[in-house]
């Protein structure tokens, strides 16, 4: 069992597309952990409550806005024995994406982090590093991901760092190098690079899983929440629903 961790702040349409795509992928090997980082969108929070009540997700709700780094670390502490996949709330996955990430992890036990291809993920971008547009070509996400799965099956490559839009983290690596550095990186930006470089220093590899393609849709807009909403507060303690 692994945890798929999705931190959420705003953008209901993006979040719905993200979670529904994860549900469509099926599989019994993961628990979907969603962190509501004191969202200012009541309708979004209400929908997450419905999913939690139905047992579709495990919901962590922050009483105060913690930002991306704090929200992820809270979720990482939930099941300290499990490997995890960090998944941005604006991403869309396709097919058996998670099974392919897990296969890559099994085939490369020295990999501390594993990142798939994407259309907007700096060094993991396709068709080239500077590409920041929509899913390239005419196949659409599902078709392009299936093409990657067929033509690049089992292919992996070393990276200097993973990219946090979708990143597999091995628990034994986290146990050795620690979680995301909240003190240094506050609410976000650069925290995954720091983690990956600490992992590399400790002897772990950062890998590209070349047979998986995950598409982020509104990354630039949704990551703005890392600037913080200091006045955001929900009464009482943070809650956990499952």
PDB file of C-alpha atoms in Angstrom:
ATOM      1  CA  UNK A   1       0.000   0.000   0.000  1.00  0.00           C
ATOM      2  CA  UNK A   2       1.231   3.469  -0.873  1.00  0.00           C
ATOM      3  CA  UNK A   3      -0.267   6.926  -0.344  1.00  0.00           C
ATOM      4  CA  UNK A   4      -1.091   9.229  -3.252  1.00  0.00           C
ATOM      5  CA  UNK A   5      -0.969  12.691  -1.657  1.00  0.00           C
ATOM      6  CA  UNK A   6      -2.876  15.593  -3.240  1.00  0.00           C
ATOM      7  CA  UNK A   7      -2.598  18.984  -1.491  1.00  0.00           C
ATOM      8  CA  UNK A   8      -5.593  21.196  -2.328  1.00  0.00           C
ATOM      9  CA  UNK A   9      -6.218  24.899  -1.907  1.00  0.00           C
ATOM     10  CA  UNK A  10      -8.384  26.204  -4.773  1.00  0.00           C
ATOM     11  CA  UNK A  11      -9.479  25.534  -8.344  1.00  0.00           C
ATOM     12  CA  UNK A  12     -12.452  23.197  -7.946  1.00  0.00           C
ATOM     13  CA  UNK A  13     -12.614  22.283 -11.636  1.00  0.00           C
ATOM     14  CA  UNK A  14      -8.923  21.299 -11.683  1.00  0.00           C
ATOM     15  CA  UNK A  15      -9.232  19.325  -8.449  1.00  0.00           C
ATOM     16  CA  UNK A  16     -12.288  17.433  -9.673  1.00  0.00           C
ATOM     17  CA  UNK A  17     -10.513  16.489 -12.890  1.00  0.00           C
ATOM     18  CA  UNK A  18      -7.428  15.380 -10.951  1.00  0.00           C
ATOM     19  CA  UNK A  19      -9.210  13.198  -8.405  1.00  0.00           C
ATOM     20  CA  UNK A  20     -11.671  11.725 -10.899  1.00  0.00           C
ATOM     21  CA  UNK A  21      -8.755  10.699 -13.118  1.00  0.00           C
ATOM     22  CA  UNK A  22      -7.099   8.974 -10.156  1.00  0.00           C
ATOM     23  CA  UNK A  23     -10.378   7.176  -9.369  1.00  0.00           C
ATOM     24  CA  UNK A  24     -10.692   6.073 -12.994  1.00  0.00           C
ATOM     25  CA  UNK A  25      -7.267   4.451 -12.811  1.00  0.00           C
ATOM     26  CA  UNK A  26      -8.557   2.025 -10.195  1.00  0.00           C
ATOM     27  CA  UNK A  27      -6.191  -0.262  -8.332  1.00  0.00           C
ATOM     28  CA  UNK A  28      -6.152  -1.368  -4.719  1.00  0.00           C
ATOM     29  CA  UNK A  29      -2.517  -0.557  -3.996  1.00  0.00           C
ATOM     30  CA  UNK A  30      -2.983   3.057  -2.970  1.00  0.00           C
ATOM     31  CA  UNK A  31      -4.804   5.265  -0.507  1.00  0.00           C
ATOM     32  CA  UNK A  32      -5.736   8.696  -1.835  1.00  0.00           C
ATOM     33  CA  UNK A  33      -4.845  11.294   0.812  1.00  0.00           C
ATOM     34  CA  UNK A  34      -6.177  14.794   0.147  1.00  0.00           C
ATOM     35  CA  UNK A  35      -5.047  17.771   2.229  1.00  0.00           C
ATOM     36  CA  UNK A  36      -7.517  20.676   2.271  1.00  0.00           C
ATOM     37  CA  UNK A  37      -5.186  23.550   3.094  1.00  0.00           C
ATOM     38  CA  UNK A  38      -7.922  25.771   4.536  1.00  0.00           C
ATOM     39  CA  UNK A  39      -9.479  26.319   1.117  1.00  0.00           C
ATOM     40  CA  UNK A  40     -11.389  29.592   0.557  1.00  0.00           C
ATOM     41  CA  UNK A  41     -13.824  27.719  -1.729  1.00  0.00           C
ATOM     42  CA  UNK A  42     -16.710  26.262   0.346  1.00  0.00           C
ATOM     43  CA  UNK A  43     -18.037  24.216  -2.554  1.00  0.00           C
ATOM     44  CA  UNK A  44     -14.662  22.534  -3.006  1.00  0.00           C
ATOM     45  CA  UNK A  45     -14.371  21.712   0.690  1.00  0.00           C
ATOM     46  CA  UNK A  46     -17.940  20.375   0.719  1.00  0.00           C
ATOM     47  CA  UNK A  47     -17.201  18.073  -2.207  1.00  0.00           C
ATOM     48  CA  UNK A  48     -14.098  16.769  -0.431  1.00  0.00           C
ATOM     49  CA  UNK A  49     -16.240  16.108   2.644  1.00  0.00           C
ATOM     50  CA  UNK A  50     -18.596  14.039   0.483  1.00  0.00           C
ATOM     51  CA  UNK A  51     -15.727  11.997  -0.918  1.00  0.00           C
ATOM     52  CA  UNK A  52     -14.356  11.390   2.568  1.00  0.00           C
ATOM     53  CA  UNK A  53     -17.763  10.360   3.921  1.00  0.00           C
ATOM     54  CA  UNK A  54     -18.088   7.876   1.044  1.00  0.00           C
ATOM     55  CA  UNK A  55     -14.678   6.404   1.853  1.00  0.00           C
ATOM     56  CA  UNK A  56     -13.211   7.475  -1.490  1.00  0.00           C
ATOM     57  CA  UNK A  57     -10.444   9.570   0.061  1.00  0.00           C
ATOM     58  CA  UNK A  58      -8.703  10.165   3.354  1.00  0.00           C
ATOM     59  CA  UNK A  59      -9.143  13.869   4.071  1.00  0.00           C
ATOM     60  CA  UNK A  60      -6.804  15.988   6.157  1.00  0.00           C
ATOM     61  CA  UNK A  61      -8.062  19.520   6.735  1.00  0.00           C
ATOM     62  CA  UNK A  62      -5.693  22.202   7.969  1.00  0.00           C
ATOM     63  CA  UNK A  63      -7.195  24.598  10.498  1.00  0.00           C
ATOM     64  CA  UNK A  64      -4.694  27.186   9.219  1.00  0.00           C
ATOM     65  CA  UNK A  65      -3.188  27.613   5.771  1.00  0.00           C
ATOM     66  CA  UNK A  66       0.164  25.811   5.865  1.00  0.00           C
ATOM     67  CA  UNK A  67       1.137  26.110   2.213  1.00  0.00           C
ATOM     68  CA  UNK A  68       2.353  23.307  -0.016  1.00  0.00           C
ATOM     69  CA  UNK A  69       5.376  22.228   2.010  1.00  0.00           C
ATOM     70  CA  UNK A  70       3.600  22.039   5.360  1.00  0.00           C
ATOM     71  CA  UNK A  71       0.589  20.280   3.856  1.00  0.00           C
ATOM     72  CA  UNK A  72       2.747  17.634   2.198  1.00  0.00           C
ATOM     73  CA  UNK A  73       4.754  17.017   5.361  1.00  0.00           C
ATOM     74  CA  UNK A  74       1.545  16.561   7.341  1.00  0.00           C
ATOM     75  CA  UNK A  75       0.386  13.932   4.864  1.00  0.00           C
ATOM     76  CA  UNK A  76       3.813  12.255   4.821  1.00  0.00           C
ATOM     77  CA  UNK A  77       3.523  11.750   8.570  1.00  0.00           C
ATOM     78  CA  UNK A  78       0.137  10.027   8.301  1.00  0.00           C
ATOM     79  CA  UNK A  79       1.499   6.583   7.394  1.00  0.00           C
ATOM     80  CA  UNK A  80       5.233   6.682   8.173  1.00  0.00           C
ATOM     81  CA  UNK A  81       5.837   3.179   6.795  1.00  0.00           C
ATOM     82  CA  UNK A  82       4.528   3.835   3.276  1.00  0.00           C
ATOM     83  CA  UNK A  83       6.067   5.028   0.036  1.00  0.00           C
ATOM     84  CA  UNK A  84       4.137   7.954  -1.437  1.00  0.00           C
ATOM     85  CA  UNK A  85       3.381   9.765  -4.676  1.00  0.00           C
ATOM     86  CA  UNK A  86       3.030  13.547  -4.507  1.00  0.00           C
ATOM     87  CA  UNK A  87       0.462  14.704  -7.066  1.00  0.00           C
ATOM     88  CA  UNK A  88      -0.405  18.344  -7.710  1.00  0.00           C
ATOM     89  CA  UNK A  89      -4.113  19.093  -7.611  1.00  0.00           C
ATOM     90  CA  UNK A  90      -4.139  20.425 -11.174  1.00  0.00           C
ATOM     91  CA  UNK A  91      -2.660  17.308 -12.766  1.00  0.00           C
ATOM     92  CA  UNK A  92      -4.426  14.703 -14.854  1.00  0.00           C
ATOM     93  CA  UNK A  93      -3.294  11.082 -15.045  1.00  0.00           C
ATOM     94  CA  UNK A  94      -4.271   8.342 -17.473  1.00  0.00           C
ATOM     95  CA  UNK A  95      -4.388   4.584 -17.750  1.00  0.00           C
ATOM     96  CA  UNK A  96      -2.384   2.457 -15.345  1.00  0.00           C
ATOM     97  CA  UNK A  97      -0.004   5.352 -14.597  1.00  0.00           C
ATOM     98  CA  UNK A  98       0.492   4.359 -10.974  1.00  0.00           C
ATOM     99  CA  UNK A  99       1.248   0.721 -11.771  1.00  0.00           C
ATOM    100  CA  UNK A 100       3.981   1.888 -14.147  1.00  0.00           C
ATOM    101  CA  UNK A 101       5.495   4.196 -11.518  1.00  0.00           C
ATOM    102  CA  UNK A 102       5.450   1.329  -9.027  1.00  0.00           C
ATOM    103  CA  UNK A 103       7.087  -1.003 -11.534  1.00  0.00           C
ATOM    104  CA  UNK A 104       9.855   1.541 -12.067  1.00  0.00           C
ATOM    105  CA  UNK A 105      10.357   1.755  -8.302  1.00  0.00           C
ATOM    106  CA  UNK A 106      10.521  -2.027  -8.029  1.00  0.00           C
ATOM    107  CA  UNK A 107      13.024  -2.300 -10.874  1.00  0.00           C
ATOM    108  CA  UNK A 108      15.255   0.422  -9.400  1.00  0.00           C
ATOM    109  CA  UNK A 109      15.430  -0.056  -5.625  1.00  0.00           C
ATOM    110  CA  UNK A 110      18.188   2.557  -5.394  1.00  0.00           C
ATOM    111  CA  UNK A 111      15.842   5.282  -6.685  1.00  0.00           C
ATOM    112  CA  UNK A 112      14.778   7.679  -3.951  1.00  0.00           C
ATOM    113  CA  UNK A 113      12.548   9.755  -6.242  1.00  0.00           C
ATOM    114  CA  UNK A 114      10.844   9.003  -9.559  1.00  0.00           C
ATOM    115  CA  UNK A 115       9.211  11.565 -11.866  1.00  0.00           C
ATOM    116  CA  UNK A 116       7.235  10.948 -15.092  1.00  0.00           C
ATOM    117  CA  UNK A 117       7.229  12.933 -18.324  1.00  0.00           C
ATOM    118  CA  UNK A 118       4.907  15.917 -18.651  1.00  0.00           C
ATOM    119  CA  UNK A 119       4.042  18.824 -20.909  1.00  0.00           C
ATOM    120  CA  UNK A 120       5.042  21.410 -18.279  1.00  0.00           C
ATOM    121  CA  UNK A 121       7.697  20.085 -15.913  1.00  0.00           C
ATOM    122  CA  UNK A 122      11.016  21.804 -16.739  1.00  0.00           C
ATOM    123  CA  UNK A 123      13.609  19.028 -17.296  1.00  0.00           C
ATOM    124  CA  UNK A 124      10.886  16.350 -17.509  1.00  0.00           C
ATOM    125  CA  UNK A 125       8.945  18.173 -20.238  1.00  0.00           C
ATOM    126  CA  UNK A 126       8.023  16.770 -23.649  1.00  0.00           C
ATOM    127  CA  UNK A 127       8.529  17.542 -26.515  1.00  0.00           C
ATOM    128  CA  UNK A 128      11.367  19.703 -25.180  1.00  0.00           C
ATOM    129  CA  UNK A 129      12.488  21.262 -21.913  1.00  0.00           C
ATOM    130  CA  UNK A 130      11.147  24.758 -22.610  1.00  0.00           C
ATOM    131  CA  UNK A 131       7.685  23.495 -23.642  1.00  0.00           C
ATOM    132  CA  UNK A 132       4.994  25.000 -21.402  1.00  0.00           C
ATOM    133  CA  UNK A 133       1.922  24.505 -23.586  1.00  0.00           C
ATOM    134  CA  UNK A 134      -0.912  22.015 -23.504  1.00  0.00           C
ATOM    135  CA  UNK A 135      -0.546  18.294 -24.223  1.00  0.00           C
ATOM    136  CA  UNK A 136       1.364  18.235 -27.540  1.00  0.00           C
ATOM    137  CA  UNK A 137       0.105  16.581 -30.680  1.00  0.00           C
ATOM    138  CA  UNK A 138      -3.387  15.339 -31.469  1.00  0.00           C
ATOM    139  CA  UNK A 139      -3.627  12.118 -29.447  1.00  0.00           C
ATOM    140  CA  UNK A 140      -4.822  13.744 -26.228  1.00  0.00           C
ATOM    141  CA  UNK A 141      -3.531  12.801 -22.801  1.00  0.00           C
ATOM    142  CA  UNK A 142      -4.738   9.188 -22.738  1.00  0.00           C
ATOM    143  CA  UNK A 143      -3.459   8.495 -26.242  1.00  0.00           C
ATOM    144  CA  UNK A 144      -0.086  10.123 -25.665  1.00  0.00           C
ATOM    145  CA  UNK A 145       0.381   8.350 -22.327  1.00  0.00           C
ATOM    146  CA  UNK A 146      -0.450   5.014 -23.985  1.00  0.00           C
ATOM    147  CA  UNK A 147       2.124   5.765 -26.701  1.00  0.00           C
ATOM    148  CA  UNK A 148       4.768   6.496 -24.051  1.00  0.00           C
ATOM    149  CA  UNK A 149       3.826   3.267 -22.255  1.00  0.00           C
ATOM    150  CA  UNK A 150       4.324   1.207 -25.433  1.00  0.00           C
ATOM    151  CA  UNK A 151       7.395   2.812 -26.956  1.00  0.00           C
ATOM    152  CA  UNK A 152       9.338   3.544 -23.768  1.00  0.00           C
ATOM    153  CA  UNK A 153       8.272   0.559 -21.656  1.00  0.00           C
ATOM    154  CA  UNK A 154      10.689   0.081 -18.778  1.00  0.00           C
ATOM    155  CA  UNK A 155      12.923   2.989 -19.786  1.00  0.00           C
ATOM    156  CA  UNK A 156      14.347   5.169 -16.991  1.00  0.00           C
ATOM    157  CA  UNK A 157      17.006   7.873 -16.906  1.00  0.00           C
ATOM    158  CA  UNK A 158      18.932   9.619 -14.169  1.00  0.00           C
ATOM    159  CA  UNK A 159      17.969  13.185 -13.248  1.00  0.00           C
ATOM    160  CA  UNK A 160      19.712  15.765 -11.062  1.00  0.00           C
ATOM    161  CA  UNK A 161      16.355  16.377  -9.358  1.00  0.00           C
ATOM    162  CA  UNK A 162      12.777  15.231  -9.514  1.00  0.00           C
ATOM    163  CA  UNK A 163       9.912  17.622 -10.273  1.00  0.00           C
ATOM    164  CA  UNK A 164       7.174  17.957  -7.680  1.00  0.00           C
ATOM    165  CA  UNK A 165       4.092  17.985  -9.938  1.00  0.00           C
ATOM    166  CA  UNK A 166       4.078  14.180  -9.726  1.00  0.00           C
ATOM    167  CA  UNK A 167       6.874  12.496  -7.819  1.00  0.00           C
ATOM    168  CA  UNK A 168       7.266   9.068  -6.251  1.00  0.00           C
ATOM    169  CA  UNK A 169       9.115   9.155  -2.918  1.00  0.00           C
ATOM    170  CA  UNK A 170      10.598   6.024  -1.389  1.00  0.00           C
ATOM    171  CA  UNK A 171      10.033   5.889   2.366  1.00  0.00           C
ATOM    172  CA  UNK A 172      13.448   4.449   3.158  1.00  0.00           C
ATOM    173  CA  UNK A 173      14.948   7.470   1.396  1.00  0.00           C
ATOM    174  CA  UNK A 174      12.769   9.851   3.426  1.00  0.00           C
ATOM    175  CA  UNK A 175      13.749   8.018   6.612  1.00  0.00           C
ATOM    176  CA  UNK A 176      17.388   8.683   5.790  1.00  0.00           C
ATOM    177  CA  UNK A 177      17.301  12.274   4.500  1.00  0.00           C
ATOM    178  CA  UNK A 178      14.183  13.692   6.173  1.00  0.00           C
ATOM    179  CA  UNK A 179      10.986  15.322   4.888  1.00  0.00           C
ATOM    180  CA  UNK A 180      10.572  18.590   2.990  1.00  0.00           C
ATOM    181  CA  UNK A 181      12.395  21.462   4.662  1.00  0.00           C
ATOM    182  CA  UNK A 182       9.649  23.773   5.945  1.00  0.00           C
ATOM    183  CA  UNK A 183      12.091  26.052   7.765  1.00  0.00           C
ATOM    184  CA  UNK A 184      14.105  26.810   4.639  1.00  0.00           C
ATOM    185  CA  UNK A 185      11.376  26.775   2.005  1.00  0.00           C
ATOM    186  CA  UNK A 186       8.344  28.052   3.866  1.00  0.00           C
ATOM    187  CA  UNK A 187       5.201  27.671   1.822  1.00  0.00           C
ATOM    188  CA  UNK A 188       6.866  26.230  -1.253  1.00  0.00           C
ATOM    189  CA  UNK A 189       9.045  26.498  -4.399  1.00  0.00           C
ATOM    190  CA  UNK A 190      12.318  24.610  -4.535  1.00  0.00           C
ATOM    191  CA  UNK A 191      11.529  22.228  -1.701  1.00  0.00           C
ATOM    192  CA  UNK A 192      11.548  19.142  -3.932  1.00  0.00           C
ATOM    193  CA  UNK A 193      14.895  20.142  -5.463  1.00  0.00           C
ATOM    194  CA  UNK A 194      16.396  20.397  -2.001  1.00  0.00           C
ATOM    195  CA  UNK A 195      14.992  16.990  -1.047  1.00  0.00           C
ATOM    196  CA  UNK A 196      16.302  15.390  -4.236  1.00  0.00           C
ATOM    197  CA  UNK A 197      19.783  16.825  -3.797  1.00  0.00           C
ATOM    198  CA  UNK A 198      19.874  15.601  -0.190  1.00  0.00           C
ATOM    199  CA  UNK A 199      18.832  12.197  -1.482  1.00  0.00           C
ATOM    200  CA  UNK A 200      21.561  12.214  -4.131  1.00  0.00           C
ATOM    201  CA  UNK A 201      24.154  13.188  -1.537  1.00  0.00           C
ATOM    202  CA  UNK A 202      23.064  10.171   0.517  1.00  0.00           C
ATOM    203  CA  UNK A 203      23.515   7.850  -2.474  1.00  0.00           C
ATOM    204  CA  UNK A 204      19.954   7.681  -3.823  1.00  0.00           C
ATOM    205  CA  UNK A 205      19.107   8.154  -7.500  1.00  0.00           C
ATOM    206  CA  UNK A 206      16.556  10.588  -8.905  1.00  0.00           C
ATOM    207  CA  UNK A 207      14.943   8.935 -11.926  1.00  0.00           C
ATOM    208  CA  UNK A 208      12.767   9.840 -14.885  1.00  0.00           C
ATOM    209  CA  UNK A 209      10.140   7.152 -15.462  1.00  0.00           C
ATOM    210  CA  UNK A 210       9.942   7.541 -19.230  1.00  0.00           C
ATOM    211  CA  UNK A 211       6.890   5.343 -19.856  1.00  0.00           C
ATOM    212  CA  UNK A 212       4.462   7.562 -17.909  1.00  0.00           C
ATOM    213  CA  UNK A 213       3.062  10.935 -19.035  1.00  0.00           C
ATOM    214  CA  UNK A 214       1.149  13.145 -16.579  1.00  0.00           C
ATOM    215  CA  UNK A 215      -0.318  16.485 -17.587  1.00  0.00           C
ATOM    216  CA  UNK A 216      -0.525  19.552 -15.322  1.00  0.00           C
ATOM    217  CA  UNK A 217      -3.262  21.969 -16.408  1.00  0.00           C
ATOM    218  CA  UNK A 218      -3.202  25.001 -14.107  1.00  0.00           C
ATOM    219  CA  UNK A 219       0.089  24.674 -12.228  1.00  0.00           C
ATOM    220  CA  UNK A 220       1.012  28.350 -12.318  1.00  0.00           C
ATOM    221  CA  UNK A 221      -2.341  29.481 -10.976  1.00  0.00           C
ATOM    222  CA  UNK A 222      -2.773  26.892  -8.251  1.00  0.00           C
ATOM    223  CA  UNK A 223       0.725  27.172  -6.814  1.00  0.00           C
ATOM    224  CA  UNK A 224       0.003  30.819  -6.002  1.00  0.00           C
ATOM    225  CA  UNK A 225      -1.489  29.589  -2.748  1.00  0.00           C
ATOM    226  CA  UNK A 226       2.043  28.944  -1.484  1.00  0.00           C
ATOM    227  CA  UNK A 227       2.220  32.674  -0.902  1.00  0.00           C
ATOM    228  CA  UNK A 228      -0.037  32.041   2.021  1.00  0.00           C
ATOM    229  CA  UNK A 229      -3.418  33.133   3.253  1.00  0.00           C
ATOM    230  CA  UNK A 230      -2.398  34.136   6.722  1.00  0.00           C
ATOM    231  CA  UNK A 231      -5.883  35.203   7.774  1.00  0.00           C
ATOM    232  CA  UNK A 232      -7.446  31.888   6.827  1.00  0.00           C
ATOM    233  CA  UNK A 233      -8.772  30.053   9.829  1.00  0.00           C
ATOM    234  CA  UNK A 234     -11.282  27.303  10.500  1.00  0.00           C
ATOM    235  CA  UNK A 235     -12.636  26.865  13.980  1.00  0.00           C
ATOM    236  CA  UNK A 236     -11.388  23.985  16.066  1.00  0.00           C
ATOM    237  CA  UNK A 237      -8.587  21.538  15.433  1.00  0.00           C
ATOM    238  CA  UNK A 238      -7.654  20.191  12.033  1.00  0.00           C
ATOM    239  CA  UNK A 239      -9.705  17.153  11.161  1.00  0.00           C
ATOM    240  CA  UNK A 240      -9.115  13.764   9.618  1.00  0.00           C
ATOM    241  CA  UNK A 241     -11.865  11.920   7.800  1.00  0.00           C
ATOM    242  CA  UNK A 242     -11.692   8.600   6.039  1.00  0.00           C
TER     243      UNK A 242
END
